[in-house]
């Protein structure tokens, strides 16, 4: 079966491509002409990559008509929360219009693939401790343009299933990390800074933002297996949290990374890393997804952090 991954050159997309190859699928992906391809270098001969911009309907339609995928994993997005305050229009356009283009191209092609859409725990936004662990029924109180874009993607998935019988599965994924994670995201950023300090490439100072926030972390390799299971076992139109059900304070995550290294560092808050409104607490309830698919995370987060640090040690 042909499968199509949008965002194949990205972090989760590249891990998903490797997972789907191991399952014997014909893996296709799309990338913009200027996308960096280092994440797919190791297996690029085994996949087919098409040039496409999800904001351009004609370009999306051409790929859908050609590949006729049996499954689509829609991961392409403007995914960095802080950028969404600096570039809200770009964030909303890429994330919302990009998804609409895929849905419309699928309708026009007259095919009925399973479509997994990468929604986000950021949609829950402002959460009170008493409301955790967060279920799919929790209120959505978005705190960034990014979160609003993901709510729109999420609800479009619902609406297109209801209106046109598209087989959309909405996965609200909590934070996922591991090797290849973009360097702007906190685990990867701290690991890179430590690796640079180890090699004396920068003074022994780690710059940080809000260390009090808490995140529910899962390894990316567990998450992509979850995405595949979502298209195998979930119900069209439904929404599922994918998360570990365990939260880490960002400060504790940093301390764990530091415990893997011999460097002695000073920790300095960088005002530019603070957000206009941060989501302070994300702790999910994965019961619905686990019940439906049998999925459970297999990689401990300590191992994820170790792998991320080693990834940067090989690169800086
Ligand atoms: N990026 C970053 N850099 N974040 C920092 C830093 C820093 O130096 N210091 C503290 N933080 C805090 C942020 O304020 C936030 O509370 C937390 O660390 C995690 O930040 P990110 O790793 O940037 O991820 P995120 O939680 O904003 O968003 C990620 O997870 C979402 C799912 O919950 C992204 O992958 C989103 O695309 C995804 O939807």
PDB file of C-alpha atoms in Angstrom, residues 49 65 75 95 100 144 150 166 195 243 306:
ATOM      1  CA  UNK A  49       9.827  12.352  -2.063  1.00  0.00           C
ATOM      2  CA  UNK A  65      -3.682  12.136  -7.643  1.00  0.00           C
ATOM      3  CA  UNK A  75       2.519  16.054  10.154  1.00  0.00           C
ATOM      4  CA  UNK A  95      -1.520  24.694   9.519  1.00  0.00           C
ATOM      5  CA  UNK A 100      -7.868  21.912   4.072  1.00  0.00           C
ATOM      6  CA  UNK A 144      -1.018  30.870  21.466  1.00  0.00           C
ATOM      7  CA  UNK A 150      -4.310  23.159  16.007  1.00  0.00           C
ATOM      8  CA  UNK A 166     -13.575  11.132   5.292  1.00  0.00           C
ATOM      9  CA  UNK A 195      27.317  19.159  24.002  1.00  0.00           C
ATOM     10  CA  UNK A 243       0.888  10.665  25.883  1.00  0.00           C
ATOM     11  CA  UNK A 306      20.435  10.185  26.711  1.00  0.00           C
TER      12      UNK A 306
END
